[in-house]
Amino acid sequence: MIKKLLYTAVAALMLTGCDDTWKPQLDKEGQLSLSDMQLGVDDTEATISRADINVDVSNFTVQIKQGESVLNTWTYSQMPEIISLPTGDYTVYAYSHEVQKQEWNAPYYVGSKDFKINENTITNIGNVLCKLTNIRVTVTFTDDLRKHLGSDTKVTVVAGEDATLTYDQDTQDVGYFQAIDNSMTLAATFTGKIDGVDYEFTKTYTDVKGGTHYNIVFSVKTIDTTVPDEGGDITTGENASGISISTAITSVDSDITVNLDEEIIHNPEFTPGQEDPETPSDPSNPNDPSVDPQPGSDNIIFTSTTLDLNGGTNSTSITPAVVNITAANGIANLEVTISGSLTENCDLSSVGLADYFDLAYPGNLEAGLKSLGFPTGDEVIGKTSLNFDITQFVPLLNIYGGVSTFVIKVTDQNGESNSATLIFDAD
């Protein structure tokens, strides 16, 4: 009886095994040929001719992806010749290395190509072109400028929130920054002496995009002035020199170069915080300017309920001491220049300050500024309304006495600027 039951069970299993409806259904497959895949680099912003670009791609990483899923990963030089894949849509994705927030001489190249696998068919990839994807930054000082600069001159470039590289006059390396999104900010802060005078200023660029070369060139520019001669005619002279900054931005994708406006930074005739001296209407009276100062932007407004912002004298006992700043296009820089008794009688560096600073990019002054209640960094950049509260700072002026002047200059995201002048008398 037992044997009969066993025979019956075996027979049932054999019959079931012959039923096609119980066979496992395997995915339909095709083949992908990788042996003829050619990986190349197209970098229209290379410092050499495009025809001479010779990037070693042997260590590039190559991946096969379906949607966001990575199915295979190889080094380009070690890829198999052919693989099998289920039928469907795929992407081959190649990149040069694991990109860092900031790095020297490390262009980040990325390329991809979509392909389809058909049943019992061999698919060829062909050429995959990789392009520059991170942000390339170079800094150049022209020879005619170098003779004006101190040996400690440096330019600190900050991309986004915290990626930083510092260039000096001898830096030949090329800096690269990771492109996080298409609305990044790039800030270049110059620090050093120009003709023996200490300077620190920041140039800011918005909407920074990956695959773009920002070449920041610092150079000397001659300032033309018009001087009336004895007959009343106007002649053009070159009796003042200044330092200017010009920036050429070239897009990898479009090969279009955009030159930003030049900004006069330094004139040996005057010191930081002063306006550029105008040509006098009476050459014998240099204090009689023939041209009224240029008005500030109407898009940037300073107001205060307690302070005189137009050069009148303020008491150090005023409270609250708040300047309300409105910038319709968003603040890019908020620069403060200090002169007078405070700078003459106090070593500002001992309290973490300086006679010039930019609250948008405070650098190593940030701790000192914050301790005095000043907003810095992201608390400033992009804001359309800001309270510049110096209530707890003003009483400190009584320690040093005399008259101190504070020039507040705001530049917006469109490059427009306006200034306010605060004068405090501690006597």
Short mmCIF file of C-alpha atoms in Angstrom, two decimals:
data_model
loop_
_atom_site.label_atom_id
_atom_site.label_comp_id
_atom_site.label_asym_id
_atom_site.label_seq_id
_atom_site.Cartn_x
_atom_site.Cartn_y
_atom_site.Cartn_z
CA MET A 1 0.00 0.00 0.00
CA ILE A 2 2.85 2.36 0.91
CA LYS A 3 4.62 1.64 -2.38
CA LYS A 4 1.43 2.38 -4.27
CA LEU A 5 1.08 5.76 -2.58
CA LEU A 6 4.72 6.64 -3.41
CA TYR A 7 4.25 5.72 -7.08
CA THR A 8 1.14 7.86 -7.22
CA ALA A 9 2.97 10.89 -5.74
CA VAL A 10 5.94 10.56 -8.10
CA ALA A 11 3.64 10.28 -11.09
CA ALA A 12 1.78 13.43 -10.02
CA LEU A 13 5.04 15.35 -9.71
CA MET A 14 6.21 14.22 -13.15
CA LEU A 15 2.92 15.26 -14.73
CA THR A 16 3.08 18.64 -13.01
CA GLY A 17 6.68 19.18 -14.23
CA CYS A 18 5.57 18.71 -17.82
CA ASP A 19 2.98 21.53 -17.53
CA ASP A 20 4.42 24.68 -19.21
CA THR A 21 2.38 26.92 -16.97
CA TRP A 22 4.65 26.03 -14.07
CA LYS A 23 7.97 26.89 -15.74
CA PRO A 24 9.76 30.00 -14.28
CA GLN A 25 9.43 33.04 -16.61
CA LEU A 26 12.94 34.41 -17.32
CA ASP A 27 13.38 38.10 -18.37
CA LYS A 28 13.99 38.64 -22.04
CA GLU A 29 17.61 39.60 -22.57
CA GLY A 30 19.92 41.36 -24.97
CA GLN A 31 23.62 42.20 -24.94
CA LEU A 32 25.51 45.45 -24.44
CA SER A 33 28.86 45.78 -26.20
CA LEU A 34 31.35 47.87 -24.23
CA SER A 35 34.44 47.03 -26.26
CA ASP A 36 33.85 49.87 -28.75
CA MET A 37 32.75 52.47 -26.19
CA GLN A 38 34.92 55.59 -26.61
CA LEU A 39 35.13 57.97 -23.65
CA GLY A 40 36.15 61.55 -24.50
CA VAL A 41 36.39 64.99 -22.92
CA ASP A 42 35.06 68.24 -24.35
CA ASP A 43 36.35 71.21 -22.36
CA THR A 44 35.87 74.50 -24.18
CA GLU A 45 37.39 76.32 -21.21
CA ALA A 46 40.72 74.50 -21.11
CA THR A 47 43.74 76.80 -20.94
CA ILE A 48 45.10 75.08 -24.02
CA SER A 49 43.63 74.66 -27.48
CA ARG A 50 40.66 72.30 -27.62
CA ALA A 51 42.48 70.34 -30.30
CA ASP A 52 45.32 69.73 -27.83
CA ILE A 53 43.20 68.50 -24.93
CA ASN A 54 44.59 65.17 -23.79
CA VAL A 55 42.82 64.09 -20.61
CA ASP A 56 43.62 60.61 -19.30
CA VAL A 57 40.23 58.92 -19.03
CA SER A 58 41.53 55.47 -18.11
CA ASN A 59 40.59 55.90 -14.43
CA PHE A 60 37.18 57.46 -15.07
CA THR A 61 34.31 55.61 -13.40
CA VAL A 62 31.66 54.10 -15.70
CA GLN A 63 28.25 53.01 -14.46
CA ILE A 64 25.23 51.35 -16.01
CA LYS A 65 22.06 52.83 -14.52
CA GLN A 66 18.36 52.15 -14.86
CA GLY A 67 16.54 55.16 -13.52
CA GLU A 68 18.33 56.06 -10.27
CA SER A 69 19.53 52.49 -9.66
CA VAL A 70 23.19 51.69 -10.35
CA LEU A 71 23.46 48.17 -11.83
CA ASN A 72 27.17 47.98 -12.70
CA THR A 73 30.28 50.01 -11.88
CA TRP A 74 33.75 49.73 -13.44
CA THR A 75 36.90 51.69 -14.09
CA TYR A 76 36.93 52.63 -17.78
CA SER A 77 40.18 50.75 -18.47
CA GLN A 78 38.82 47.56 -16.85
CA MET A 79 35.35 47.29 -18.39
CA PRO A 80 34.24 43.90 -19.78
CA GLU A 81 33.78 43.60 -23.54
CA ILE A 82 30.13 42.55 -23.42
CA ILE A 83 27.41 42.03 -20.79
CA SER A 84 23.83 40.74 -20.81
CA LEU A 85 20.95 42.89 -19.59
CA PRO A 86 17.17 42.45 -19.45
CA THR A 87 15.39 44.34 -22.21
CA GLY A 88 14.60 47.94 -21.31
CA ASP A 89 15.92 51.51 -21.17
CA TYR A 90 19.28 52.33 -19.55
CA THR A 91 21.91 55.05 -19.17
CA VAL A 92 25.68 54.80 -19.23
CA TYR A 93 27.11 57.39 -16.81
CA ALA A 94 30.79 58.35 -16.62
CA TYR A 95 32.66 60.75 -14.32
CA SER A 96 36.27 61.65 -13.60
CA HIS A 97 36.39 61.36 -9.79
CA GLU A 98 34.47 61.94 -6.58
CA VAL A 99 33.97 65.70 -6.66
CA GLN A 100 34.99 67.78 -3.61
CA LYS A 101 33.61 71.10 -2.36
CA GLN A 102 36.90 72.74 -3.32
CA GLU A 103 40.08 71.38 -4.84
CA TRP A 104 43.09 72.46 -6.86
CA ASN A 105 43.72 71.38 -10.46
CA ALA A 106 40.84 68.88 -10.45
CA PRO A 107 38.29 69.53 -13.21
CA TYR A 108 35.22 67.38 -12.66
CA TYR A 109 34.07 65.84 -15.93
CA VAL A 110 30.70 64.11 -16.32
CA GLY A 111 29.05 62.48 -19.33
CA SER A 112 26.11 60.19 -20.03
CA LYS A 113 24.26 58.48 -22.86
CA ASP A 114 20.90 56.73 -22.98
CA PHE A 115 20.50 53.38 -24.73
CA LYS A 116 17.95 50.58 -25.16
CA ILE A 117 18.40 46.83 -24.86
CA ASN A 118 16.33 44.74 -27.28
CA GLU A 119 15.80 40.98 -27.09
CA ASN A 120 18.58 38.88 -28.63
CA THR A 121 20.27 42.00 -29.99
CA ILE A 122 23.74 43.45 -29.38
CA THR A 123 23.66 47.19 -28.56
CA ASN A 124 26.74 49.35 -29.15
CA ILE A 125 27.38 52.39 -26.92
CA GLY A 126 29.67 54.33 -29.26
CA ASN A 127 31.09 57.68 -28.04
CA VAL A 128 30.33 59.17 -24.63
CA LEU A 129 31.39 62.81 -24.21
CA CYS A 130 32.24 64.18 -20.76
CA LYS A 131 32.07 67.91 -20.01
CA LEU A 132 33.36 70.16 -17.24
CA THR A 133 30.73 70.28 -14.48
CA ASN A 134 32.33 72.02 -11.51
CA ILE A 135 33.24 75.73 -11.31
CA ARG A 136 36.69 76.79 -12.56
CA VAL A 137 38.27 79.87 -10.95
CA THR A 138 41.56 81.54 -11.83
CA VAL A 139 43.04 84.71 -10.31
CA THR A 140 45.56 86.90 -12.16
CA PHE A 141 47.53 89.99 -11.16
CA THR A 142 48.90 91.93 -14.13
CA ASP A 143 52.57 92.94 -14.13
CA ASP A 144 51.76 96.65 -13.99
CA LEU A 145 49.77 96.07 -10.79
CA ARG A 146 52.27 93.87 -8.99
CA LYS A 147 54.65 96.78 -8.32
CA HIS A 148 51.88 98.46 -6.27
CA LEU A 149 51.11 95.40 -4.14
CA GLY A 150 52.57 94.21 -0.86
CA SER A 151 54.00 90.71 -0.52
CA ASP A 152 51.11 89.65 1.71
CA THR A 153 48.46 90.26 -0.97
CA LYS A 154 45.96 87.44 -1.30
CA VAL A 155 42.54 86.77 -2.78
CA THR A 156 40.19 84.44 -0.91
CA VAL A 157 37.46 82.93 -3.08
CA VAL A 158 34.35 81.53 -1.41
CA ALA A 159 31.76 79.52 -3.36
CA GLY A 160 28.38 78.90 -1.80
CA GLU A 161 28.47 78.80 1.99
CA ASP A 162 31.78 77.28 3.02
CA ALA A 163 33.97 76.19 0.08
CA THR A 164 37.13 78.33 0.19
CA LEU A 165 40.41 78.59 -1.73
CA THR A 166 43.09 81.27 -1.25
CA TYR A 167 45.27 82.61 -4.07
CA ASP A 168 48.43 84.70 -3.70
CA GLN A 169 50.41 86.58 -6.34
CA ASP A 170 52.39 83.47 -7.26
CA THR A 171 49.52 80.98 -7.41
CA GLN A 172 49.54 79.19 -10.75
CA ASP A 173 47.11 76.48 -9.72
CA VAL A 174 43.53 76.45 -10.96
CA GLY A 175 40.79 76.26 -8.34
CA TYR A 176 37.63 74.19 -8.73
CA PHE A 177 34.44 74.36 -6.70
CA GLN A 178 31.53 71.92 -6.61
CA ALA A 179 28.41 73.31 -8.30
CA ILE A 180 25.63 72.66 -5.79
CA ASP A 181 22.86 74.38 -7.74
CA ASN A 182 22.33 77.13 -10.32
CA SER A 183 21.91 79.98 -7.85
CA MET A 184 25.24 79.91 -6.03
CA THR A 185 27.21 83.01 -5.05
CA LEU A 186 30.93 83.42 -5.70
CA ALA A 187 32.79 86.02 -3.62
CA ALA A 188 36.41 87.12 -4.14
CA THR A 189 37.93 89.03 -1.20
CA PHE A 190 41.13 90.99 -1.82
CA THR A 191 43.35 91.52 1.24
CA GLY A 192 46.68 93.31 1.24
CA LYS A 193 48.55 96.57 0.73
CA ILE A 194 48.19 98.84 -2.30
CA ASP A 195 51.00 101.41 -2.33
CA GLY A 196 51.51 100.73 1.37
CA VAL A 197 47.84 101.21 2.34
CA ASP A 198 45.94 98.25 3.81
CA TYR A 199 42.85 97.26 1.82
CA GLU A 200 40.17 94.62 2.06
CA PHE A 201 37.27 94.52 -0.36
CA THR A 202 34.97 91.89 -1.85
CA LYS A 203 33.62 91.37 -5.36
CA THR A 204 30.52 89.19 -5.54
CA TYR A 205 28.99 87.24 -8.44
CA THR A 206 25.53 85.70 -8.30
CA ASP A 207 23.84 82.86 -10.21
CA VAL A 208 27.12 80.97 -10.51
CA LYS A 209 26.74 77.81 -12.60
CA GLY A 210 28.78 74.67 -13.05
CA GLY A 211 30.77 74.33 -16.24
CA THR A 212 31.77 78.00 -16.07
CA HIS A 213 35.20 79.61 -15.89
CA TYR A 214 35.49 82.73 -13.71
CA ASN A 215 38.75 84.49 -14.52
CA ILE A 216 39.31 87.31 -12.02
CA VAL A 217 41.92 89.77 -13.28
CA PHE A 218 43.31 92.53 -11.05
CA SER A 219 44.93 95.33 -13.05
CA VAL A 220 45.89 99.00 -13.04
CA LYS A 221 43.63 101.45 -14.83
CA THR A 222 44.43 105.07 -15.66
CA ILE A 223 41.75 107.55 -14.61
CA ASP A 224 41.21 110.32 -17.17
CA THR A 225 40.36 113.73 -15.77
CA THR A 226 39.13 116.83 -17.57
CA VAL A 227 40.92 120.06 -16.69
CA PRO A 228 39.94 123.50 -18.07
CA ASP A 229 42.90 125.38 -19.54
CA GLU A 230 43.40 129.14 -19.32
CA GLY A 231 41.29 129.72 -22.42
CA GLY A 232 38.32 127.86 -20.95
CA ASP A 233 38.67 124.87 -23.25
CA ILE A 234 38.55 121.33 -21.83
CA THR A 235 41.56 119.11 -22.27
CA THR A 236 41.95 115.51 -21.19
CA GLY A 237 44.81 114.57 -18.94
CA GLU A 238 46.05 111.45 -17.19
CA ASN A 239 47.04 112.86 -13.82
CA ALA A 240 45.69 110.14 -11.52
CA SER A 241 46.11 106.39 -11.43
CA GLY A 242 43.97 103.80 -9.75
CA ILE A 243 43.54 100.09 -9.26
CA SER A 244 40.61 98.43 -11.00
CA ILE A 245 39.20 94.93 -11.09
CA SER A 246 37.73 93.38 -14.23
CA THR A 247 36.23 89.93 -14.52
CA ALA A 248 35.69 87.87 -17.67
CA ILE A 249 33.16 85.06 -17.42
CA THR A 250 33.02 82.49 -20.19
CA SER A 251 30.31 79.86 -20.43
CA VAL A 252 31.45 76.38 -21.42
CA ASP A 253 28.12 75.65 -23.06
CA SER A 254 27.78 78.77 -25.21
CA ASP A 255 31.35 80.08 -25.61
CA ILE A 256 30.06 83.57 -24.76
CA THR A 257 32.28 85.94 -22.80
CA VAL A 258 30.67 88.56 -20.56
CA ASN A 259 32.85 91.37 -19.20
CA LEU A 260 31.57 92.85 -15.95
CA ASP A 261 31.95 96.54 -15.14
CA GLU A 262 35.30 97.67 -13.79
CA GLU A 263 35.38 99.03 -10.27
CA ILE A 264 37.87 101.68 -9.14
CA ILE A 265 39.36 100.53 -5.88
CA HIS A 266 42.33 102.74 -4.98
CA ASN A 267 43.75 106.12 -5.87
CA PRO A 268 47.03 107.23 -4.27
CA GLU A 269 45.48 110.69 -3.86
CA PHE A 270 42.98 109.52 -1.21
CA THR A 271 42.44 106.93 1.51
CA PRO A 272 39.81 104.22 1.98
CA GLY A 273 36.37 105.52 2.89
CA GLN A 274 36.76 108.80 1.00
CA GLU A 275 35.09 109.62 -2.28
CA ASP A 276 37.20 109.85 -5.44
CA PRO A 277 38.43 113.47 -5.65
CA GLU A 278 36.61 115.41 -8.35
CA THR A 279 38.21 117.86 -10.73
CA PRO A 280 38.05 121.34 -9.17
CA SER A 281 36.23 124.08 -11.06
CA ASP A 282 38.94 126.42 -9.84
CA PRO A 283 42.31 124.67 -10.24
CA SER A 284 43.78 126.93 -7.56
CA ASN A 285 41.17 125.73 -5.06
CA PRO A 286 41.26 121.91 -4.81
CA ASN A 287 38.46 121.97 -2.23
CA ASP A 288 35.93 123.40 -4.70
CA PRO A 289 34.61 120.43 -6.75
CA SER A 290 32.94 121.25 -10.03
CA VAL A 291 30.85 118.10 -10.03
CA ASP A 292 28.38 117.21 -7.32
CA PRO A 293 28.82 113.73 -5.80
CA GLN A 294 26.92 111.03 -7.65
CA PRO A 295 23.65 110.18 -5.88
CA GLY A 296 23.19 106.70 -4.51
CA SER A 297 20.73 104.17 -5.84
CA ASP A 298 17.05 104.85 -5.14
CA ASN A 299 16.67 101.08 -4.64
CA ILE A 300 18.73 101.26 -1.43
CA ILE A 301 17.34 103.37 1.42
CA PHE A 302 18.71 104.18 4.89
CA THR A 303 16.40 105.40 7.64
CA SER A 304 16.62 105.84 11.40
CA THR A 305 14.30 107.21 14.07
CA THR A 306 17.18 108.44 16.27
CA LEU A 307 20.31 108.87 14.14
CA ASP A 308 21.43 111.54 11.69
CA LEU A 309 22.57 109.62 8.59
CA ASN A 310 23.62 112.63 6.50
CA GLY A 311 26.85 113.66 8.21
CA GLY A 312 25.40 115.45 11.22
CA THR A 313 26.89 114.81 14.65
CA ASN A 314 25.29 112.14 16.84
CA SER A 315 25.63 111.80 20.59
CA THR A 316 27.10 108.58 21.97
CA SER A 317 24.23 108.49 24.46
CA ILE A 318 21.60 107.97 21.73
CA THR A 319 19.49 104.88 22.23
CA PRO A 320 18.38 102.92 20.40
CA ALA A 321 20.98 103.37 17.65
CA VAL A 322 19.55 101.49 14.70
CA VAL A 323 19.90 102.05 10.95
CA ASN A 324 17.09 100.50 8.92
CA ILE A 325 18.34 99.36 5.51
CA THR A 326 15.99 98.54 2.63
CA ALA A 327 17.43 97.03 -0.57
CA ALA A 328 14.77 96.12 -3.13
CA ASN A 329 17.12 93.82 -5.07
CA GLY A 330 18.68 92.13 -2.04
CA ILE A 331 21.95 92.97 -0.31
CA ALA A 332 25.20 91.68 -1.81
CA ASN A 333 27.68 93.60 0.35
CA LEU A 334 27.39 95.71 3.50
CA GLU A 335 30.72 97.50 3.96
CA VAL A 336 31.68 99.67 6.93
CA THR A 337 34.69 102.01 6.97
CA ILE A 338 35.76 103.56 10.31
CA SER A 339 37.92 106.66 10.70
CA GLY A 340 38.67 109.28 13.34
CA SER A 341 39.32 108.97 17.05
CA LEU A 342 38.41 105.29 17.34
CA THR A 343 41.00 104.20 14.78
CA GLU A 344 43.63 106.62 16.14
CA ASN A 345 43.31 105.60 19.78
CA CYS A 346 42.32 101.96 19.61
CA ASP A 347 44.04 98.92 18.16
CA LEU A 348 40.90 97.49 16.56
CA SER A 349 42.55 94.14 15.90
CA SER A 350 42.84 93.64 19.67
CA VAL A 351 39.05 93.51 19.89
CA GLY A 352 38.60 91.46 16.72
CA LEU A 353 37.74 94.39 14.44
CA ALA A 354 39.32 96.47 11.67
CA ASP A 355 38.84 99.92 10.17
CA TYR A 356 37.14 98.25 7.20
CA PHE A 357 34.92 95.18 7.07
CA ASP A 358 32.14 93.68 4.99
CA LEU A 359 29.38 92.13 7.09
CA ALA A 360 28.38 89.93 4.14
CA TYR A 361 31.86 88.36 4.04
CA PRO A 362 33.46 89.07 7.44
CA GLY A 363 36.26 86.51 7.17
CA ASN A 364 38.26 86.20 10.40
CA LEU A 365 36.44 89.22 11.88
CA GLU A 366 33.15 87.32 12.21
CA ALA A 367 33.53 86.40 15.89
CA GLY A 368 34.32 89.99 16.91
CA LEU A 369 31.45 91.42 14.88
CA LYS A 370 28.95 88.94 16.25
CA SER A 371 30.05 89.67 19.82
CA LEU A 372 29.00 93.29 19.20
CA GLY A 373 25.62 92.23 17.84
CA PHE A 374 26.30 92.79 14.14
CA PRO A 375 24.62 90.49 11.55
CA THR A 376 27.03 88.61 9.29
CA GLY A 377 27.07 86.24 6.31
CA ASP A 378 23.69 84.72 5.48
CA GLU A 379 22.05 87.14 7.92
CA VAL A 380 22.99 89.86 5.41
CA ILE A 381 23.30 88.38 1.92
CA GLY A 382 20.10 88.54 -0.12
CA LYS A 383 18.12 90.40 2.54
CA THR A 384 15.77 93.10 1.26
CA SER A 385 15.33 94.57 4.74
CA LEU A 386 17.88 94.68 7.55
CA ASN A 387 18.22 96.42 10.92
CA PHE A 388 21.84 97.52 11.44
CA ASP A 389 21.72 97.74 15.24
CA ILE A 390 24.75 99.41 16.87
CA THR A 391 23.06 100.25 20.18
CA GLN A 392 25.51 98.22 22.28
CA PHE A 393 28.50 99.37 20.21
CA VAL A 394 28.04 103.17 20.40
CA PRO A 395 28.70 103.54 24.19
CA LEU A 396 32.15 101.96 23.69
CA LEU A 397 33.17 105.11 21.79
CA ASN A 398 33.18 106.99 25.10
CA ILE A 399 36.27 105.03 26.13
CA TYR A 400 38.34 106.69 23.39
CA GLY A 401 36.65 110.09 23.20
CA GLY A 402 36.77 112.43 20.23
CA VAL A 403 34.90 112.19 16.93
CA SER A 404 34.56 108.91 15.00
CA THR A 405 33.04 108.49 11.55
CA PHE A 406 31.36 105.40 10.14
CA VAL A 407 30.58 105.15 6.41
CA ILE A 408 28.05 102.41 5.64
CA LYS A 409 27.99 101.31 2.01
CA VAL A 410 25.42 98.83 0.72
CA THR A 411 25.72 97.19 -2.70
CA ASP A 412 22.77 95.18 -4.00
CA GLN A 413 22.60 92.05 -6.15
CA ASN A 414 22.38 94.24 -9.30
CA GLY A 415 25.59 96.10 -8.49
CA GLU A 416 23.85 99.33 -7.41
CA SER A 417 25.06 101.01 -4.22
CA ASN A 418 24.26 103.74 -1.73
CA SER A 419 25.97 105.06 1.41
CA ALA A 420 25.15 106.64 4.75
CA THR A 421 27.52 108.53 7.05
CA LEU A 422 27.35 108.33 10.84
CA ILE A 423 29.41 110.76 12.94
CA PHE A 424 29.63 110.30 16.72
CA ASP A 425 31.11 112.83 19.15
CA ALA A 426 32.16 111.27 22.45
CA ASP A 427 33.19 114.56 24.10
#
